[in-house]
Short mmCIF file of C-alpha atoms in Angstrom, two decimals:
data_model
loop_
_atom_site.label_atom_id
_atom_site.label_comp_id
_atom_site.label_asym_id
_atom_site.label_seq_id
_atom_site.Cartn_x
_atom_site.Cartn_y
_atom_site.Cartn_z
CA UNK A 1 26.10 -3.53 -47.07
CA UNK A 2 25.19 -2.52 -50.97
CA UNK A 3 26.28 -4.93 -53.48
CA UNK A 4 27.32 -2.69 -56.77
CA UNK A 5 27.49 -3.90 -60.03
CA UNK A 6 28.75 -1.03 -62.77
CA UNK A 7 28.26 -1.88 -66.42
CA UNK A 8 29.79 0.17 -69.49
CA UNK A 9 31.39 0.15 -72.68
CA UNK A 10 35.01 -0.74 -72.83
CA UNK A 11 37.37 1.81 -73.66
CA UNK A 12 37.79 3.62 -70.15
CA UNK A 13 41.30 3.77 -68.91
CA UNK A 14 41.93 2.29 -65.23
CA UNK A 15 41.60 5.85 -63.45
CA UNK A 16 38.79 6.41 -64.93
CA UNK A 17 37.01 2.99 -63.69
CA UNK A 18 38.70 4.00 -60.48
CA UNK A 19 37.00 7.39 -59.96
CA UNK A 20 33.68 6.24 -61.18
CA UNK A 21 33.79 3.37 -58.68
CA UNK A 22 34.77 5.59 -56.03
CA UNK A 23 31.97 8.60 -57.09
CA UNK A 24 29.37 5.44 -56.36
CA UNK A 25 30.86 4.85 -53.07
CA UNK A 26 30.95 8.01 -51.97
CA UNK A 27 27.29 9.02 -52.83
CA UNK A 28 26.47 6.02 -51.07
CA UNK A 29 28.15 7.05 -47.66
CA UNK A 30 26.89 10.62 -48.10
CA UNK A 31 22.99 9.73 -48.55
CA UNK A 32 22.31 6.01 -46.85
CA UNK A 33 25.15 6.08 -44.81
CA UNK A 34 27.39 3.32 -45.89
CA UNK A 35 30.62 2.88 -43.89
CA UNK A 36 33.72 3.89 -45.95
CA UNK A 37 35.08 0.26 -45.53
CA UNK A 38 31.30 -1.13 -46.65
CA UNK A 39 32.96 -1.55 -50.29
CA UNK A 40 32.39 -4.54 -52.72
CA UNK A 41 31.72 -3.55 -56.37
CA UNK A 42 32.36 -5.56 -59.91
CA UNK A 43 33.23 -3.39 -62.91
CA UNK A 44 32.19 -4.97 -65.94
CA UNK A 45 33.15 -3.42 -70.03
CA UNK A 46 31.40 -4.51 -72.56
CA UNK A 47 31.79 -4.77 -76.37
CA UNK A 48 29.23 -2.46 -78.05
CA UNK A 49 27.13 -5.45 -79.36
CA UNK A 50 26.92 -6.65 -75.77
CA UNK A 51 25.70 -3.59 -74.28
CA UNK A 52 21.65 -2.30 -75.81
CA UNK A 53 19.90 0.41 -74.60
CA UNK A 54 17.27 2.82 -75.76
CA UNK A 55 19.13 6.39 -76.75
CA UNK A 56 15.81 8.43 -76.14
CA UNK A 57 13.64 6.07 -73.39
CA UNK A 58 11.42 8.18 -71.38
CA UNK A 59 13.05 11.43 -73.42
CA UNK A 60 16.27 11.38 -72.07
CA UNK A 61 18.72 11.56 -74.62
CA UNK A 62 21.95 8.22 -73.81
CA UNK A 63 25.02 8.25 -76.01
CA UNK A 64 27.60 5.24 -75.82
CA UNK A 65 28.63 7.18 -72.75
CA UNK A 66 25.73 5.05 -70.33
CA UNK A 67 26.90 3.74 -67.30
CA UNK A 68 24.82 1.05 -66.17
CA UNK A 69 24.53 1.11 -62.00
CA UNK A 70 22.63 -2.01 -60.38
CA UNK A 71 22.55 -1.46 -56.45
CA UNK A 72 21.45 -4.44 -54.04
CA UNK A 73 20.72 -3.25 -50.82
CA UNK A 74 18.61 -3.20 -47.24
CA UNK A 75 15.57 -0.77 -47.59
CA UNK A 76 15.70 2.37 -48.01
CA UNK A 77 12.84 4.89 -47.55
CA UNK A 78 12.02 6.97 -51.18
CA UNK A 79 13.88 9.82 -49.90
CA UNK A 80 17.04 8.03 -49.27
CA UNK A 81 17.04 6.52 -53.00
CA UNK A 82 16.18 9.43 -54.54
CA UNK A 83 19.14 11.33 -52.70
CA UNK A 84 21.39 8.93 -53.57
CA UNK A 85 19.99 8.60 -57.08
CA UNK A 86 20.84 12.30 -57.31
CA UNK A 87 23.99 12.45 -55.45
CA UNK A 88 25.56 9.30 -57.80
CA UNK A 89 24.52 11.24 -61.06
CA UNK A 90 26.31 14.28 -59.39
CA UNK A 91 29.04 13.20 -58.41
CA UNK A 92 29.85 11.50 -61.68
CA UNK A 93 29.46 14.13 -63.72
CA UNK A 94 31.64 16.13 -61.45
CA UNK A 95 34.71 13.30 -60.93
CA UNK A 96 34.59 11.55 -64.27
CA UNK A 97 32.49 13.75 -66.88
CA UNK A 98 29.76 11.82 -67.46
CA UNK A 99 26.57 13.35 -68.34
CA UNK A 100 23.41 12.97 -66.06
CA UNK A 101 21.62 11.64 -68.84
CA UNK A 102 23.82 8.61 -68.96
CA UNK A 103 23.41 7.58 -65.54
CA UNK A 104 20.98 4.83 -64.99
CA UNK A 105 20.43 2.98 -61.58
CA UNK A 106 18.77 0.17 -60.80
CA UNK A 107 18.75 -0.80 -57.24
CA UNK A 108 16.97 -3.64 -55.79
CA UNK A 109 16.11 -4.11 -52.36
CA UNK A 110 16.18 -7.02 -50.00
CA UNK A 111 16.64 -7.66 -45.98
CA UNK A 112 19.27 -8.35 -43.97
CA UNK A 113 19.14 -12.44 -43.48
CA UNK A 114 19.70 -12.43 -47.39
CA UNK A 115 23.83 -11.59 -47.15
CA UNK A 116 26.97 -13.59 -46.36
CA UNK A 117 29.65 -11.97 -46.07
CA UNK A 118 31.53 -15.28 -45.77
CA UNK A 119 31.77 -18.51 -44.11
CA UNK A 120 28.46 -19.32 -45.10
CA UNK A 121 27.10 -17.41 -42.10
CA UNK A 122 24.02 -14.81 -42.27
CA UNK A 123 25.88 -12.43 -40.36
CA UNK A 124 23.21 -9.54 -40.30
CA UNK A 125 20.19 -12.34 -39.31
CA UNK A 126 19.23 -11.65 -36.25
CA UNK A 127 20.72 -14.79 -34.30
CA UNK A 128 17.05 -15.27 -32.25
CA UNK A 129 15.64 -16.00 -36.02
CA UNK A 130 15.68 -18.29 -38.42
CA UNK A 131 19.00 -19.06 -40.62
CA UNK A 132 21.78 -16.89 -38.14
CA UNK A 133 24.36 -19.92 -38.72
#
């Protein structure tokens, strides 16, 4: 049930939006076990003076390349997120070229009554608790 939100500079051609989108699914059903169908992402490009970062934060070296890569989420034990954390970098480097280094991921975490998938209905709340319909 990940909510994925993928910001970067504009300039990348439709394929290449594609494969990155799919390189985040993917790592996400190899490591925390997302279902294949679990997909709902927005892509979002930027102008340059729209999109900041720090080229040598904590000494890793960005380049206008950065793909920004906010994850919401159930929780996940350390393991899983560093996995995936790994897995995500990999796997775009691999599909799409993109360096390591200009891979950031921010993921935050909540629990299950916090999602509707529609109707206005908590579908994950457990329907003994609080707020199921």
């Amino acid at each position: 049930m990940p909510y994925v939100r993928i910001d970067l500079l504009k300039g990348r051609t439709k394929e290449e939006l594609r494969t990155i989108s799919r390189s985040v699914h993917q790592a996400m059903t190899e490591t925390i076990d997302v279902p294949e169908d679990d997909y709902f992402q927005v892509i979002t490009q930027h102008d340059e003076e729209e999109f900041l970062f720090d080229p040598g934060y904590m000494n890793i070296n960005r380049t206008k390349d950065l793909i920004y890569i906010q994850i919401t989420m159930k929780q996940r034990r350390t393991q899983e997120k560093t996995a995936l954390y790994r897995r995500i970098a990999e796997r775009l480097h691999r599909g799409s070229g993109v360096r390591m280094e200009d891979v950031m991921i921010i993921v935050t975490e909540n629990t299950e009554e916090n999602w509707s998938f529609g109707n206005g209905i908590a579908q994950l709340a457990s329907t003994t608790g609080e707020g199921a319909e």
